[in-house]
Coordinates of C-alpha atoms in Angstrom, one line a residue:
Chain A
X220 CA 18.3 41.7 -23.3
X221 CA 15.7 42.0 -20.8
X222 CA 13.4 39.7 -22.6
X223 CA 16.4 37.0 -22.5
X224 CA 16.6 37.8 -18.5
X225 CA 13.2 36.9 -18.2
X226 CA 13.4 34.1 -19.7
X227 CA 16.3 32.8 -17.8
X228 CA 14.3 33.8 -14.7
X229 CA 11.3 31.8 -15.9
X230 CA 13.3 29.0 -16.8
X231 CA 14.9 28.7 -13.3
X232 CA 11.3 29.3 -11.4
X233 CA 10.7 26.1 -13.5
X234 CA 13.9 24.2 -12.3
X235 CA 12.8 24.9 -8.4
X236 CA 9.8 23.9 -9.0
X237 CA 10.4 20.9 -10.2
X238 CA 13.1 19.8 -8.3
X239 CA 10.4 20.6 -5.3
X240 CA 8.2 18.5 -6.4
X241 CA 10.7 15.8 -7.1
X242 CA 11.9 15.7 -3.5
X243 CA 8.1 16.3 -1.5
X244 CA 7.0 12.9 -4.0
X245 CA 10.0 10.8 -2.5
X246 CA 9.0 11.4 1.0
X247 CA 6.1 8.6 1.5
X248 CA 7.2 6.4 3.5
X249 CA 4.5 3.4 5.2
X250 CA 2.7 4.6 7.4
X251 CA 2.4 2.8 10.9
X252 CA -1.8 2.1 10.9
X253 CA -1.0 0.6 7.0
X254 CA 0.9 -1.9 8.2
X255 CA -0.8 -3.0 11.2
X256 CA -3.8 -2.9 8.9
X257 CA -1.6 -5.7 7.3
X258 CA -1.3 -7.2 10.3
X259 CA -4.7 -7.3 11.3
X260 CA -5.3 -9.4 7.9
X261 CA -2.8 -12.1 8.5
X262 CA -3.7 -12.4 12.4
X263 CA -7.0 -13.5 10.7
X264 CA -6.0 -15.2 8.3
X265 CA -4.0 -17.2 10.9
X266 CA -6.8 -18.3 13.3
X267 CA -9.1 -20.7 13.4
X268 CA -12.7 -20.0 14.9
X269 CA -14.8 -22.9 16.4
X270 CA -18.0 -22.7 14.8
X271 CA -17.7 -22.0 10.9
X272 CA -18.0 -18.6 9.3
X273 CA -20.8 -17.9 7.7
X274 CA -20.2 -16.3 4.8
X275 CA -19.0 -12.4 6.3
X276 CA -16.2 -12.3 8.8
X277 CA -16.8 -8.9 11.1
X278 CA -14.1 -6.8 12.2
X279 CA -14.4 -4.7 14.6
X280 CA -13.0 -1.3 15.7
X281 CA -13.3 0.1 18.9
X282 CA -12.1 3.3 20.3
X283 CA -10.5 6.3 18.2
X284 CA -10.0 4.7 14.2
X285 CA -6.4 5.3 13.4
X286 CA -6.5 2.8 10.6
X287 CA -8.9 5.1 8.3
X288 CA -9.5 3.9 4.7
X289 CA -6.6 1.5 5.2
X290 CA -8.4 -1.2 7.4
X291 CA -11.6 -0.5 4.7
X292 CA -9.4 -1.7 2.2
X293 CA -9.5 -5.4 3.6
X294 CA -12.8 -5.8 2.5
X295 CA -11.9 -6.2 -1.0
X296 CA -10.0 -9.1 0.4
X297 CA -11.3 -13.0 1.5
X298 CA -9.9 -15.1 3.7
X299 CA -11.0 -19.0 3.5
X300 CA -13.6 -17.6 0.7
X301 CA -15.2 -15.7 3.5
X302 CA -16.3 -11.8 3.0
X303 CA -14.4 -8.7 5.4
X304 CA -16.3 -6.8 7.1
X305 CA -15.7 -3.7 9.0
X306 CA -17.6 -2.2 11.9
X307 CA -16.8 0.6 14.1
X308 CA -18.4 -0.1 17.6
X309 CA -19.6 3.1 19.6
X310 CA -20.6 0.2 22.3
X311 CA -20.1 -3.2 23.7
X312 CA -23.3 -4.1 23.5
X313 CA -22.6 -5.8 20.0
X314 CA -19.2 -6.9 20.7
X315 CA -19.9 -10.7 21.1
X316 CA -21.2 -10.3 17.1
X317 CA -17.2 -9.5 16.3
X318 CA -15.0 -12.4 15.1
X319 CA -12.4 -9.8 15.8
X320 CA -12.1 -7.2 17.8
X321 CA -9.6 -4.5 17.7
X322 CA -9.1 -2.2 20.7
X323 CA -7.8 1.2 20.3
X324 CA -5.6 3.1 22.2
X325 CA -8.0 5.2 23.3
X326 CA -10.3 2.8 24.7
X327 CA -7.3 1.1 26.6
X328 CA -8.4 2.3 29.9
X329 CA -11.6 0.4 29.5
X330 CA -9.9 -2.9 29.1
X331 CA -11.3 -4.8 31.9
X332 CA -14.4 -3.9 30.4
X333 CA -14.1 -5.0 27.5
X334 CA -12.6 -8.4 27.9
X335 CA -15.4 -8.9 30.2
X336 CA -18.1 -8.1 27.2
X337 CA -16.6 -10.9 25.4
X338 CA -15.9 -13.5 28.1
X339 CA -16.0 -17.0 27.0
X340 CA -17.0 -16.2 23.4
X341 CA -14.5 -16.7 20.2
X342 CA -13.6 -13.4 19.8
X343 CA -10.5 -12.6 18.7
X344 CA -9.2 -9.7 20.9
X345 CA -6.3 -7.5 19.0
X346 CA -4.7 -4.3 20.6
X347 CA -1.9 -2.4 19.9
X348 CA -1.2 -0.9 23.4
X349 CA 1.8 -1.5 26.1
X350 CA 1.6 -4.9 28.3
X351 CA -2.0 -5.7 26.7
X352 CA -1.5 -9.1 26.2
X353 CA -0.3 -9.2 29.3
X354 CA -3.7 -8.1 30.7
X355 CA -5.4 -10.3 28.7
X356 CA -5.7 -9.1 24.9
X357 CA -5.0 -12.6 22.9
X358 CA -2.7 -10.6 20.2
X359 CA -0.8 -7.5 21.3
X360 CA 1.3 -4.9 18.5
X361 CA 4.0 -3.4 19.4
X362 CA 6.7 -1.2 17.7
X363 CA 10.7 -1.2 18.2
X364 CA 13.0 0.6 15.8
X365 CA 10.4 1.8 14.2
X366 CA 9.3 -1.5 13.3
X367 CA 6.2 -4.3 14.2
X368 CA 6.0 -7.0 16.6
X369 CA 3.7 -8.9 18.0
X370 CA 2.7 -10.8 21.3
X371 CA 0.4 -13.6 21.8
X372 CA -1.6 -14.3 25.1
X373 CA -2.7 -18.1 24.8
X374 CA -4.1 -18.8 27.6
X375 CA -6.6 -16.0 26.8
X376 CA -6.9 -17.6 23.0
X377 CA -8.2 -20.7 24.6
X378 CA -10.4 -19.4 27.0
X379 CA -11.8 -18.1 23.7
X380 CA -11.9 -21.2 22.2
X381 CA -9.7 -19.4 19.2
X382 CA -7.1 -21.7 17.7
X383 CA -3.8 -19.7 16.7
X384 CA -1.7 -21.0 14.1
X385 CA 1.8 -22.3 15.3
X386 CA 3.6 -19.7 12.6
X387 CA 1.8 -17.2 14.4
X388 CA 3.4 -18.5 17.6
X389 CA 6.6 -18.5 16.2
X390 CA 6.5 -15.2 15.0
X391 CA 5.6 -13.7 18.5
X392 CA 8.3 -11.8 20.7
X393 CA 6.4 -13.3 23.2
X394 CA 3.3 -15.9 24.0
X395 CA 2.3 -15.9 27.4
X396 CA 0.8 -19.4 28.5
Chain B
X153 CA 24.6 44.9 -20.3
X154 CA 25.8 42.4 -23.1
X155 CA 26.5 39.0 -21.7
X156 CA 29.6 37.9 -23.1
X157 CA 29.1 35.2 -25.9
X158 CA 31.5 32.4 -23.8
X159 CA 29.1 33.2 -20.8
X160 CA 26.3 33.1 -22.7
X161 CA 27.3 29.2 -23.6
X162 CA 27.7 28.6 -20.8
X163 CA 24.7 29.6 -19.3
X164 CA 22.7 27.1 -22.2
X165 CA 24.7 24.3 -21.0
X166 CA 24.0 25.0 -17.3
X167 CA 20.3 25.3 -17.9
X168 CA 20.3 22.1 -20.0
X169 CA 22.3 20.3 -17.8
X170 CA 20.1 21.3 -14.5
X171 CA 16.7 20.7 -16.7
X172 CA 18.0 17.2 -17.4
X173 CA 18.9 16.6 -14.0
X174 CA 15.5 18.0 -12.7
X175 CA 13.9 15.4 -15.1
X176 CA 15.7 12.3 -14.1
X177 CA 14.8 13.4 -10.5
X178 CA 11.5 13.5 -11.5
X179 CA 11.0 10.2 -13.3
X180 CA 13.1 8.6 -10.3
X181 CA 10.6 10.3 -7.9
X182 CA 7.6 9.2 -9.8
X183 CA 8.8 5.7 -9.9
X184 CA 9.3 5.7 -6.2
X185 CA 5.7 7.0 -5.2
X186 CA 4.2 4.3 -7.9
X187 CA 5.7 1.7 -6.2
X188 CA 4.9 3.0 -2.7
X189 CA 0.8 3.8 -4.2
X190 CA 1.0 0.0 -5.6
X191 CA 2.7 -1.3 -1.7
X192 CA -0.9 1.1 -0.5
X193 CA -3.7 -0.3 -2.1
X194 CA -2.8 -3.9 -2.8
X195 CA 0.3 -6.0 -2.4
X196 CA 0.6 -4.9 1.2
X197 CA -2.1 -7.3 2.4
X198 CA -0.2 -10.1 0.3
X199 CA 3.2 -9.6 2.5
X200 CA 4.4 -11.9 4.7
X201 CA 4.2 -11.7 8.6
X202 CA 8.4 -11.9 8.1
X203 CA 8.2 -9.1 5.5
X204 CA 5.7 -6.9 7.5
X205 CA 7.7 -7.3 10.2
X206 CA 10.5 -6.0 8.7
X207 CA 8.8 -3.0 7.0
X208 CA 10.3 0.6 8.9
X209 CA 7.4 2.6 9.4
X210 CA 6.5 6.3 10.0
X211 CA 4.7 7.0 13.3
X212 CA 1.8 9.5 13.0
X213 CA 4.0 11.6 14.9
X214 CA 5.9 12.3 11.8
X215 CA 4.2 11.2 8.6
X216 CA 4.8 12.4 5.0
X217 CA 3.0 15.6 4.2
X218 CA 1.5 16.8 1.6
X219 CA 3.6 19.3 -0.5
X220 CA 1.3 22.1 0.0
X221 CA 1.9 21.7 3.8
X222 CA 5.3 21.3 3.6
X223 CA 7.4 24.7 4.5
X224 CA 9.5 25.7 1.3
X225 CA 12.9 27.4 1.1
X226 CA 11.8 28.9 -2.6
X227 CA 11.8 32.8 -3.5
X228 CA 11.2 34.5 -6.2
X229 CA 14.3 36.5 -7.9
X230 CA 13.1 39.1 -10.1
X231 CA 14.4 40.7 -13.0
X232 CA 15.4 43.7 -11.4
X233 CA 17.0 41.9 -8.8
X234 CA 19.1 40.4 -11.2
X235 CA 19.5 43.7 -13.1
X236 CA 20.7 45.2 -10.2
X237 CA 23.0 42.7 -9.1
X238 CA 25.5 43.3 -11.8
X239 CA 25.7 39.9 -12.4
X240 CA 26.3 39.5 -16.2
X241 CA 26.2 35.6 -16.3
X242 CA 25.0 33.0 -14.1

């Protein structure tokens, strides 16, 4: 008898257990610096640069890296049979080297800054913080209901020489001229 | 302490019935977080702007965590708890 109570206790142990790790395996959802990783890749993939790339397109990172792995993982990818690459800029000095140029929350502040460390040159700015494009960023994320939009400043695209596919501009919640 | 052999049935087919439940759970669940691994690593990158844009996601805020950080309602009942219970069948 108490060997078959055991057992029965075993056996349910086992049930919880399982079930447990039935229910924590469901709960992975997207995460929010995936998908803007995502993002990232098609805003490339929809621009157009004015001096060909050679060979290795640079993406940069500057401020706090949310993205992790995730943005790494683009550099398995091509676009227009040119090579991803990923920097993570602890300066401006080499920002003029980035074809794009993604400013983090954290370095918001410095905005003015920044814009102005790649004045006049094709660099695509991308930011993901309140009224950027507004202030000058040429491709803005931003999330409602949990989901991702985008904004597109033109006039600062043309000032950087950057051509921006019309899907792109179709897409956008809003393109300031 | 005999349990009853209609309670003892019984208690077989619960067991069976929860095992088999567990495992459907289980393959369900596995299937899920293949697809979601896949979604990770590759076809993610190959989604539309209209898809991505459509995609719900979680805010760092409130990500998925990893089982071992996640607080548990599980406790162990022990044989002499259930000895002294009284309970003679599930």
């Amino acid at each position: 008898m108490r060997l078959r109570h055991s057992l029965i206790v075993q056996f349910l142990g086992l049930v919880l257990g399982m079930q447990l790790l039935a229910s924590a395996a469901v709960a992975n959802d997207l995460e929010e610096y995936q998908v803007k990783a995502a993002f990232l890749y098609n805003f490339i993939a929809f621009t157009q640069w004015p001096d060909d790339i050679d060979q290795t397109l640079n993406i940069c990172i500057y401020g706090e890296d949310h993205f992790g792995q995730e943005i790494d993982k683009l550099q398995a990818k091509s676009v227009d049979n040119n090579n991803i690459k990923i920097s993570r800029l602890t300066s401006l000095e080499k920002s003029k080297e980035c074809h794009a140029l993604f400013i983090s929350k954290s370095a918001i502040d410095n905005l003015p800054n920044i814009l102005a460390s790649v004045q006049g040159e094709p660099v695509l700015t991308i930011a993901d913080s309140p009224e950027a494009a507004k202030k000058g960023v040429i491709i803005n994320m931003n999330l409602a209901q949990n989901k991702i939009n985008f904004e597109v400043n033109l006039e600062s695209a043309h000032s950087a020489k950057l051509n921006i596919s019309s899907k792109l501009l179709q897409l956008a919640t809003e393109v300031y001229q | 302490m005999m349990i009853p052999s209609i309670s003892k049935s019984l208690l077989v087919t619960l067991i069976a019935v929860m095992v088999s439940a567990c495992i459907s759970n289980i393959a369900s669940a596995a299937g899920v977080y293949g697809n979601a691994e896949q979604v990770n690593t590759n076809t993610l990158i190959d989604l539309s702007l209209e898809e991505l844009m459509n995609i719900e996601v979680t805010t760092v805020s409130r990500r998925s965590q990893k089982v071992s950080e996640v607080a548990a309602a599980v406790f162990v009942i022990t044989q002499d708890d259930i000895r002294r219970s009284g309970a003679t069948s599930v």
